[in-house]
Coordinates of C-alpha atoms and ligand atoms in Angstrom, one line a residue:
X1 CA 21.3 16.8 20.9
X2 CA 17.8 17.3 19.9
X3 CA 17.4 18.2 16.2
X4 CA 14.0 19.5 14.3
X5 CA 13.9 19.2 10.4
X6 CA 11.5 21.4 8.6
X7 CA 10.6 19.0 5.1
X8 CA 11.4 15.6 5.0
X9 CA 12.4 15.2 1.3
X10 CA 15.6 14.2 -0.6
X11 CA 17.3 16.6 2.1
X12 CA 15.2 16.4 5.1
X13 CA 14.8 12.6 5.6
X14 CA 18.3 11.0 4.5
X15 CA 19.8 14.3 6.9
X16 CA 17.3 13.2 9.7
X17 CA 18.4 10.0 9.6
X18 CA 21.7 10.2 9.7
X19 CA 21.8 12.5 12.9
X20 CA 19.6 10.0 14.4
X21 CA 22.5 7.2 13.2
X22 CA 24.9 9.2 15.4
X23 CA 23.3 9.2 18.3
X24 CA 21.0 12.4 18.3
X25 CA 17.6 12.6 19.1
X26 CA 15.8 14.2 15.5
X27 CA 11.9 14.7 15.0
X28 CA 11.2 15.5 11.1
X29 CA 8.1 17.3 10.4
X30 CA 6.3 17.5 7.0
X31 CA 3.3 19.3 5.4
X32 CA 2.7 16.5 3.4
X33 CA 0.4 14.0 5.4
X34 CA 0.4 11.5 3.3
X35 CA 4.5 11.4 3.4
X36 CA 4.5 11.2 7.7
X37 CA 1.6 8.7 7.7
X38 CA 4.0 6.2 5.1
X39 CA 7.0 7.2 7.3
X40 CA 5.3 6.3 10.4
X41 CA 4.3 3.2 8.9
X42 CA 8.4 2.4 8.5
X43 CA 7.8 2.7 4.8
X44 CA 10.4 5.1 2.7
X45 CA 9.2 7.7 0.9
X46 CA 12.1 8.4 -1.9
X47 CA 15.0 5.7 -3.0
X48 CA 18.2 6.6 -1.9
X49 CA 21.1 3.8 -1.5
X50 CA 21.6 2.6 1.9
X51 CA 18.8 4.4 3.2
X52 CA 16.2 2.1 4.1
X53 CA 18.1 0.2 6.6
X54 CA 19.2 3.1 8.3
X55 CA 15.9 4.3 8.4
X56 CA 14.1 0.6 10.1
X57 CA 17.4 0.7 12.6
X58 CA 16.5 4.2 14.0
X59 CA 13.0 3.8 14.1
X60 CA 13.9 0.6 16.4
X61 CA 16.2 2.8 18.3
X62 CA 13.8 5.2 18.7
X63 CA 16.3 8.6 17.8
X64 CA 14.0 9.3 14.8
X65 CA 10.3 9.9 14.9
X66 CA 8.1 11.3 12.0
X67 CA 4.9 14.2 12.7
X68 CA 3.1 16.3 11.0
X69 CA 3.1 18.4 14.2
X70 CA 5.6 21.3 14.4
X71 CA 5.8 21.5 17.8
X72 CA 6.8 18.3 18.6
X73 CA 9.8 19.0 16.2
X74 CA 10.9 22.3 17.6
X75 CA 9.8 22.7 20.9
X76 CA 13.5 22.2 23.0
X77 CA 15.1 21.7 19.8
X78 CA 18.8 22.9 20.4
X79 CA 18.9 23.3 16.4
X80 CA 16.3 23.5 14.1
X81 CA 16.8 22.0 10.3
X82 CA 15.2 23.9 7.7
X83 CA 15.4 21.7 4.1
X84 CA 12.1 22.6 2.4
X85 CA 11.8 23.4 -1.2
X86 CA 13.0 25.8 -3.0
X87 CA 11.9 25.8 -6.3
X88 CA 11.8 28.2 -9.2
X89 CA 9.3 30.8 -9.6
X90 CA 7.2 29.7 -12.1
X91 CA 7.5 33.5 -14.1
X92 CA 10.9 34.7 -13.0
X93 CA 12.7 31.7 -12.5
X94 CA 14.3 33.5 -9.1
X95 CA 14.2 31.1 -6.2
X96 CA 10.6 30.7 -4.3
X97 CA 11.0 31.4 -1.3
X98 CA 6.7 30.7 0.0
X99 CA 7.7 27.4 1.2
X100 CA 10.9 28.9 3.8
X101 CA 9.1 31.7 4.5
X102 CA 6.0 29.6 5.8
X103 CA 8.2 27.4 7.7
X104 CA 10.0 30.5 9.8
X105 CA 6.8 31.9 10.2
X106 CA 5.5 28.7 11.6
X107 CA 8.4 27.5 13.3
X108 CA 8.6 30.8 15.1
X109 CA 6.4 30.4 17.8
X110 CA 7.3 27.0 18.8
X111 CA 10.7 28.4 19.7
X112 CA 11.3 27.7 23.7
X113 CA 14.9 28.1 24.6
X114 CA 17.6 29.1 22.7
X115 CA 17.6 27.6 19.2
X116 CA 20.0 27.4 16.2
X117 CA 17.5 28.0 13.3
X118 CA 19.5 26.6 10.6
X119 CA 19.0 26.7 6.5
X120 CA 19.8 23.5 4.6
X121 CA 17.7 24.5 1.7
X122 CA 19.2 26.5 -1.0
X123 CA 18.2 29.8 -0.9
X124 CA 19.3 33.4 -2.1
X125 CA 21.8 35.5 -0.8
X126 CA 20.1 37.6 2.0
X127 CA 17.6 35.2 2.1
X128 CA 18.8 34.4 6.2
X129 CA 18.0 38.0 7.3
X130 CA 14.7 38.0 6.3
X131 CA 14.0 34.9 8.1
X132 CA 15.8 36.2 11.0
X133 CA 13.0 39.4 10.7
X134 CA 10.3 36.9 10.2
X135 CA 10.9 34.9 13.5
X136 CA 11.7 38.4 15.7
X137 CA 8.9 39.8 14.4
X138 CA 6.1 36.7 15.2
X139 CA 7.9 36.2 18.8
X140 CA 10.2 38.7 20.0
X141 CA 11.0 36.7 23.1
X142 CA 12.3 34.1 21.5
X143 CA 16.1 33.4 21.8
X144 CA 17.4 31.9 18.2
X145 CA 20.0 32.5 16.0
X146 CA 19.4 32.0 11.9
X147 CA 22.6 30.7 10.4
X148 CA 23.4 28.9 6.8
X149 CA 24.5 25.5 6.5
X150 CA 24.1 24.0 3.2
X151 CA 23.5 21.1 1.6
X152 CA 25.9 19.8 -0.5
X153 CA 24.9 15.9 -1.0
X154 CA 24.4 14.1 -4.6
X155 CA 20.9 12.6 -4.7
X156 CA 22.0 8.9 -5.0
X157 CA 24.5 9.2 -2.9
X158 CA 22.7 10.8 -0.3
X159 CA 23.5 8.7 2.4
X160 CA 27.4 8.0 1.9
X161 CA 27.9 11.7 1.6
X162 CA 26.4 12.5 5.1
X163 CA 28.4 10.5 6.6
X164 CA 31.6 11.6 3.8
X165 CA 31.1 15.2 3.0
X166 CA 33.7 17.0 1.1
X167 CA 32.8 20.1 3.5
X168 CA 30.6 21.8 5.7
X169 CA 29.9 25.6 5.9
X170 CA 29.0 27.3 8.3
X171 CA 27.7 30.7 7.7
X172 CA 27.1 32.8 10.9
X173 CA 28.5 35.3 13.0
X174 CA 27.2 34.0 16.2
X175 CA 30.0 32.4 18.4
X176 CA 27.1 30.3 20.6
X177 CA 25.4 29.3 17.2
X178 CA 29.6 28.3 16.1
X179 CA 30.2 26.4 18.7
X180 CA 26.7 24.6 18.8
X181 CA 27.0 23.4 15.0
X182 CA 31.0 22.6 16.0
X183 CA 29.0 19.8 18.3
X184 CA 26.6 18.5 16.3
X185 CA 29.4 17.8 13.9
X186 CA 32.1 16.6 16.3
X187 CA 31.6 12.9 15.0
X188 CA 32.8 14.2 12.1
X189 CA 36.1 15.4 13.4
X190 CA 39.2 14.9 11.6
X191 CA 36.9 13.8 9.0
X192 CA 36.2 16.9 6.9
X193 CA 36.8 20.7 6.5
X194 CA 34.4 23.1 8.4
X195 CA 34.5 26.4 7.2
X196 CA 33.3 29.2 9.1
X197 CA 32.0 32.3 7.1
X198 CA 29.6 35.1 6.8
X199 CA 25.6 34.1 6.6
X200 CA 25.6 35.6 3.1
X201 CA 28.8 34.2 2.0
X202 CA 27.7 30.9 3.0
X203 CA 24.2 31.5 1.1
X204 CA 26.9 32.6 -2.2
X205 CA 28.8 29.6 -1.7
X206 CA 25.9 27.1 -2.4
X207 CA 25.2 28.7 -5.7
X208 CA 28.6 29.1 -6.9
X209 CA 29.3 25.7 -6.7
X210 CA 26.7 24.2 -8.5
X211 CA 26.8 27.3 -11.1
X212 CA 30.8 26.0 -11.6
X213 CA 29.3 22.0 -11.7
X214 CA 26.8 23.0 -13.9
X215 CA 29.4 25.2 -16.4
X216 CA 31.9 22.4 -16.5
X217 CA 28.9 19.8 -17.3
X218 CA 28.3 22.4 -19.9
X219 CA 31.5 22.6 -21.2
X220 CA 32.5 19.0 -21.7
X221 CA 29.6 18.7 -23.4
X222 CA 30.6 21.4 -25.8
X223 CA 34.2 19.5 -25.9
X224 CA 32.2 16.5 -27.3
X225 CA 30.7 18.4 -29.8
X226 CA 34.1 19.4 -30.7
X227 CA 35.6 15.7 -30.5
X228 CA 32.6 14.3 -33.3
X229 CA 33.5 16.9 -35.8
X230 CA 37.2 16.5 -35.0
X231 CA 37.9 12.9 -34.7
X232 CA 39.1 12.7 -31.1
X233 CA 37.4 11.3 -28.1
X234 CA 35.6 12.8 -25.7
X235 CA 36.5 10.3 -23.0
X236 CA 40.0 10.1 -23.5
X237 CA 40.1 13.8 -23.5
X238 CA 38.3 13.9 -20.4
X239 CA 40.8 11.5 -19.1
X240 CA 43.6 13.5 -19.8
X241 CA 41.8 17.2 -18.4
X242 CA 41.3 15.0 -15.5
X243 CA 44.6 14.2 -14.1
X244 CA 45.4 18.1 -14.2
X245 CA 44.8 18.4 -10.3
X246 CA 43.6 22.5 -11.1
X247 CA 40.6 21.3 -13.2
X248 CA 39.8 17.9 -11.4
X249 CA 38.6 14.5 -12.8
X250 CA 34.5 14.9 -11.6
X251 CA 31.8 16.2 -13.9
X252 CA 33.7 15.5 -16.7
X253 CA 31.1 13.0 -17.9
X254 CA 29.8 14.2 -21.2
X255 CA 26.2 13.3 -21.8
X256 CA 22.8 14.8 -22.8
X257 CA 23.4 17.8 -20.4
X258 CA 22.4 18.5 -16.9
X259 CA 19.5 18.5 -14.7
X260 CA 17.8 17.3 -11.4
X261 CA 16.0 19.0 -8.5
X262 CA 19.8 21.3 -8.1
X263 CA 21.6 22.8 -11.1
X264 CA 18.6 24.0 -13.7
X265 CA 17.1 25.3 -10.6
X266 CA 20.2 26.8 -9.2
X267 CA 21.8 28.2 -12.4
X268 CA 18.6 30.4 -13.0
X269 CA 18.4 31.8 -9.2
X270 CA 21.9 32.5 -9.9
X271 CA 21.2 34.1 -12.8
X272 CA 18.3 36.2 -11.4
X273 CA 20.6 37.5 -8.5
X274 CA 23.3 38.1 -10.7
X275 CA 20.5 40.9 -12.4
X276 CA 19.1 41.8 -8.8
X277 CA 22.6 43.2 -7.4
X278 CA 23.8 44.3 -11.0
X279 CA 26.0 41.9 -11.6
X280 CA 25.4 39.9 -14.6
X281 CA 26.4 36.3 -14.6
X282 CA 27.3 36.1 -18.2
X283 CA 28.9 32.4 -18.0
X284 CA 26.0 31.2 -15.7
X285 CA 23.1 32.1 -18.4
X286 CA 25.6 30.6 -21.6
X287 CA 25.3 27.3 -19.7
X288 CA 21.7 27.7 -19.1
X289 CA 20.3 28.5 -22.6
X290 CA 23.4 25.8 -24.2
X291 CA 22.0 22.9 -21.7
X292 CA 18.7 24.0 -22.8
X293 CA 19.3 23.2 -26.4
X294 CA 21.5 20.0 -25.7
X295 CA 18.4 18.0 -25.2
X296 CA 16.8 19.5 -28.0
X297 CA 19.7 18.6 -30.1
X298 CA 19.9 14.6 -28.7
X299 CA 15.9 14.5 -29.6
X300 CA 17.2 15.5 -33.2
X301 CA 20.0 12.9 -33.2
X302 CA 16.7 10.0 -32.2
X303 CA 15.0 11.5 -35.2
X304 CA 17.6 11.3 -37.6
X305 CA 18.6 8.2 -36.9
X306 CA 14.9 6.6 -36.9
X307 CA 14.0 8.6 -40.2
X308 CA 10.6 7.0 -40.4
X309 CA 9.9 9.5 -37.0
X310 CA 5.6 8.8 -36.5
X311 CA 5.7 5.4 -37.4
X312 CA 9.0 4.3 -35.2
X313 CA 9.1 2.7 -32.1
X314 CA 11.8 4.2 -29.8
X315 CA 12.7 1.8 -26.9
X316 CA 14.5 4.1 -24.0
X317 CA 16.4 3.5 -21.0
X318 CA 16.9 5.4 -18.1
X319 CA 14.3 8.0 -17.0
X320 CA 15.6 9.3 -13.3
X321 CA 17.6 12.8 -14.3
X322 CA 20.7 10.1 -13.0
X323 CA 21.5 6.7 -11.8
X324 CA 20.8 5.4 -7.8
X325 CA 17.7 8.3 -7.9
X326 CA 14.4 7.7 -8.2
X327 CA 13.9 11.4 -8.8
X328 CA 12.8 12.8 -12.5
X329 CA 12.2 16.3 -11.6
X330 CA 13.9 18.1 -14.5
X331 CA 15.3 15.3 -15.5
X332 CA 17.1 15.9 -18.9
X333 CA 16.1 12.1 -20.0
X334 CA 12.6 12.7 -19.1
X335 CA 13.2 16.4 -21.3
X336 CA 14.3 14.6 -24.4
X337 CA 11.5 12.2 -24.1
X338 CA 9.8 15.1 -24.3
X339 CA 11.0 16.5 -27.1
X340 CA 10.2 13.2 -28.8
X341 CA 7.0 13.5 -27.9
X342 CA 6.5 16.7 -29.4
X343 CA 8.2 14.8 -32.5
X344 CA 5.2 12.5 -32.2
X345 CA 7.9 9.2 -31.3
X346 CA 6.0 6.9 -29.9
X347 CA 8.7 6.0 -26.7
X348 CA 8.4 2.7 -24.7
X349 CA 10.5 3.4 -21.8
X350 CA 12.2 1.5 -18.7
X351 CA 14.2 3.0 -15.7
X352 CA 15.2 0.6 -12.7
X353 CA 13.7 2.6 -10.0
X354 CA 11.7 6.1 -11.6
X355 CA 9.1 4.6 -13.3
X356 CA 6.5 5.7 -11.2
X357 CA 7.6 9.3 -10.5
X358 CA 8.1 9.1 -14.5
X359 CA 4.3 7.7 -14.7
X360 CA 3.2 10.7 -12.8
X361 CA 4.8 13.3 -15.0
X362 CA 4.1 11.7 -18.6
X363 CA 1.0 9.4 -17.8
X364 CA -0.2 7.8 -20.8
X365 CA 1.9 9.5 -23.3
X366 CA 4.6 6.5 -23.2
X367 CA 4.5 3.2 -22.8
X368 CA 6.2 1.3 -19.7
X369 CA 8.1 -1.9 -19.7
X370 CA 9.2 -4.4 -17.1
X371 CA 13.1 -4.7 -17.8
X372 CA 15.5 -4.0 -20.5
X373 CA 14.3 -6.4 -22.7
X374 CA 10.4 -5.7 -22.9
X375 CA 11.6 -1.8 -23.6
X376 CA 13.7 -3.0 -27.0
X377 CA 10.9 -5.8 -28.7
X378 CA 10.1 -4.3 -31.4
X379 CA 11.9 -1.1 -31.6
X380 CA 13.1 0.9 -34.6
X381 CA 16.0 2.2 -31.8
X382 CA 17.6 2.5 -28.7
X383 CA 18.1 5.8 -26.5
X384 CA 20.2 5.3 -23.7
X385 CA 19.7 8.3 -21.5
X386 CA 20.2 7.6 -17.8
X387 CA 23.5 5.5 -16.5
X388 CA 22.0 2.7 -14.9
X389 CA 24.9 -0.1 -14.3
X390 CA 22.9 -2.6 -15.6
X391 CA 22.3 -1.0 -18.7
X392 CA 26.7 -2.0 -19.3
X393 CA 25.4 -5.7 -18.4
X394 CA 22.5 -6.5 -21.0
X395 CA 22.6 -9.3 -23.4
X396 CA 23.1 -7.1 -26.7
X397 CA 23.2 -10.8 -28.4
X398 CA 19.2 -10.9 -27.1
X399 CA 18.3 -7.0 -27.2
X400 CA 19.6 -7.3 -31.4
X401 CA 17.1 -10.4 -31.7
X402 CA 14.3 -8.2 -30.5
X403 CA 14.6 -5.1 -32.1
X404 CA 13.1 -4.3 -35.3
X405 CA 15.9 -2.3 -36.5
X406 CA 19.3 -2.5 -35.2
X407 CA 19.9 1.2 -34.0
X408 CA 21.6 2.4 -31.3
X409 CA 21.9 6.0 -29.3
X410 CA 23.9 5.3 -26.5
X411 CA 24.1 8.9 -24.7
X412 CA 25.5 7.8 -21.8
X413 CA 28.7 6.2 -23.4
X414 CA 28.1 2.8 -21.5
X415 CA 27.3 0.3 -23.8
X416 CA 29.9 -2.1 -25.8
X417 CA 30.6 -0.3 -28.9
X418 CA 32.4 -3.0 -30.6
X419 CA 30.1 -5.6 -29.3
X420 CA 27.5 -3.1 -30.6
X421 CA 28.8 -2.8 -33.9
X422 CA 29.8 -6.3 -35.0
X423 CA 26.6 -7.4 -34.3
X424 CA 25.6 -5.0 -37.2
X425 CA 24.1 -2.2 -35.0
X426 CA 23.6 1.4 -36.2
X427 CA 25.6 2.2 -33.3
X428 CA 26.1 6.2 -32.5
X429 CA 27.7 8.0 -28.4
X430 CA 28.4 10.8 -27.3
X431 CA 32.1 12.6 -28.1
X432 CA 33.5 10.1 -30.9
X433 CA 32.4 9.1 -34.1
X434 CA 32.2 4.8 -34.5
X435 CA 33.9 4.1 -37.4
Ligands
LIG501 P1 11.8 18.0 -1.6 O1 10.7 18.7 -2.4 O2 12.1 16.6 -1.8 O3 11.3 18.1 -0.1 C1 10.8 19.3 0.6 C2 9.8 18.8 1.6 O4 9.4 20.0 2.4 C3 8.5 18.3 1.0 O5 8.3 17.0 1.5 C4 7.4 19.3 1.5 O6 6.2 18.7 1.7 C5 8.1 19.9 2.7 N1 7.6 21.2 3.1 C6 7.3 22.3 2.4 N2 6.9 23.3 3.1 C7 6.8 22.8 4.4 C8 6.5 23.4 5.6 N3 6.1 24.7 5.7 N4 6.6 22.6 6.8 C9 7.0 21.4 6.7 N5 7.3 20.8 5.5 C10 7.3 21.5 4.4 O7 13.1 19.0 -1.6 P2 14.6 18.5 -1.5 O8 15.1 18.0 -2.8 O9 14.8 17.8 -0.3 O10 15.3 20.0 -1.4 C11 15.1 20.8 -0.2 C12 16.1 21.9 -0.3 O11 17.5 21.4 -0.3 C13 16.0 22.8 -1.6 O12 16.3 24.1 -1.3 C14 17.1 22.2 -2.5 O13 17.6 23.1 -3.4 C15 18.2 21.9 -1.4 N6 19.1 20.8 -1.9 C16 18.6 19.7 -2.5 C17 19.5 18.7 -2.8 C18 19.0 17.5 -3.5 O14 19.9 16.7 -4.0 N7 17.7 17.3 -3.6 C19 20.9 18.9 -2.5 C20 21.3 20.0 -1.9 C21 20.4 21.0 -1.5

């Protein structure tokens, strides 16, 4: 099959690359020169696991090519991708919708024969009948169905979960659109669900799901509030919700809340529609505004422990909003550095793959190390806010040698606590108090 995709980002190029992997032909297309000219080059744009040898094998192959051309991606496409941005309005917090709307309206004319325009982006319920208006509208000869077809892969994880997803929803009426989607997934056979629903269910379903992931984020994190005032432990608690097959043993990581390009984005769309259609999403906004103050209150917890707040240094690892990602947008590590900042902290940080997408956001308002080490020399205290494996393998013999003051924040529950503690660390996690 040929494939176009619209945006060649977190979604867009591990997607694009994985149809190519399976034999399809897929041109991505980008606004962004500068992204197409490095992707032309062969060099990789974000960090995703696996990725980059995927990529240099279907480059060789030629079954993936890069423009900043339209055309060339959706002229004789038999379906169209669209996985642009969808980010939140910068006053209402509903989803923006410029960056779709631009591509439909774009896309449009290039249409030639009958083309499955389909939506990977996350967008608002209703959202695929205006694009379906924008496209009739700019060429009413054009033969096209709009359907829905979210995304539902982890940044991180990006590439095993194209090739392993849980599910894949299909939300159209069309029978030709049905059975054209039912191709491009046949090497997936056998392999997964695929659901077929309405458009706008399909648009529901995306939302849902991460409003639920986002809640039960929310809500184990309110358990490990619970578990430091009561004595128990959050991760044995965990444990134990987890092997109830009705609640499920995922997201049941407490930490210092949740975040990324998805859920804080998500949760507020879902929010907004919730008011649009009169339908208040009480549970939804609760875990906005509580995940909201989380990294508020682990910023407190730093400044508590360091006392001497102006005059500390505060060594931190982890910046990427999660481990195997490069990407900081709303990340909550990058939020409580933040707040630290605002605290006047001076923060030396370290993340294994997000330092420069973290330089870009805070500049010169931190300092940057090379590796674990470098971060702690010095330091009045350790954040952990990002679970990086190889934060569970450092020397804590060498990092208590460096630091100025033995204290410890692990966030992330990943450190060894007893290690930790009989080598005379201050030594505080998340969901149990260290006795
Ligand atoms: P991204 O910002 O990484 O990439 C979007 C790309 O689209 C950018 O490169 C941008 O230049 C390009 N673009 C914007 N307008 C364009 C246009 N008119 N023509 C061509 N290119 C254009 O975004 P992302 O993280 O890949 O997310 C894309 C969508 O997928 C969003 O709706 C998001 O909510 C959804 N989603 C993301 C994830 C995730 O883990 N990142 C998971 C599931 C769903």
């Amino acid at each position: 099959m040929k494939i176009g995709i619209i945006g060649t980002g977190y979604v867009g190029l591990p997607t694009g690359v994985g149809f190519a992997e399976i034999g399809n032909e897929v041109v991505c297309t980008d606004k962004n020169k500068e992204k197409i000219d490095d992707l032309k080059a062969g060099k990789l744009t974000i960090y995703e696991d696996g990725l980059e040898e995927l990529f240099a094998k279907n480059i060789a192959a030629g079954r993936v090519s890069f423009t900043t051309n339209m055309r060339k991606a959706v002229a004789g496409a038999d379906v169209v991708l669209i996985a642009v941005g969808t980010p939140p309005h910068p006053v209402t917090h509903e989803a923006d919708l410029k960056y779709i709307y631009a591509a439909a309206t774009e896309l449009a004319e290039y249409l030639t024969d009958y083309t499955v325009v389909a939506t990977k982006s996350t967008v608002p319920v209703g959202t695929g009948d205006n694009i379906e208006q924008l496209i009739a509208d700019k060429n009413p000869t054009a033969r096209f169905d709009v359907i829905s077809l979210p995304e539902f892969l982890r940044e991180g994880f990006a590439v095993h979960d194209f090739f392993n997803p849980d599910r894949i929803v299909v939300g159209t009426n069309s029978e030709k659109a049905a059975n054209i989607v039912k191709e491009l997934y046949k090497p997936f056979e056998g392999k997964t669900n695929m659901l077929f629903v309405s458009r706008r269910s399909s648009e529901t379903i995306k939302y849902a799901s991460n409003a639920f992931l986002a809640m039960k984020i929310h809500y184990i994190n309110e358990i490990a509030n619970f578990c430091e005032k009561s004595g128990a432990d959050v991760t044995e608690v965990a444990k134990g919700m987890g092997m109830d097959g009705r609640i499920g043993n995922k997201f049941l990581n407490a930490g210092i809340g949740f975040g990324g390009s998805c859920f804080p984005k998500d949760t507020m769309a879902m929010a907004y529609m919730g008011h649009l259609v009169g339908s208040t999403m009480e549970l939804v906004e609760t875990t906005i505004n509580g995940n909201n103050k989380r990294k508020q209150q682990m910023a407190e917890r730093v400044c508590a422990a360091i006392k001497d707040v102006e005059n500390a240094k505060v060594a931190v690892w982890g910046l990427a909003f999660k481990n195997g990602t490069d990407d900081c947008r709303e990340s909550p590590a990058m939020d409580v550095v933040a707040e630290l900042l605002k605290k006047h902290v001076n923060v030396v940080a370290y993340d294994p793959k997000a330092m420069k997408n973290a330089c870009q956001i805070l500049g010169d308002k931190i300092g940057y190390a090379d590796d674990v080490y470098a971060a702690v020399k010095d330091a009045d205290a350790l954040v952990v806010l990002t679970e990086w494996k190889e934060f569970s393998e450092v020397d804590l013999d060498v990092v208590a040698q460096l630091m100025n003051r033995k204290t410890i924040l692990d966030f992330r529950n990943m450190l060894d606590s007893n290690k930790a503690v009989s080598l005379g660390f201050e030594y505080q996690c998340i969901g149990k108090k260290i006795v």
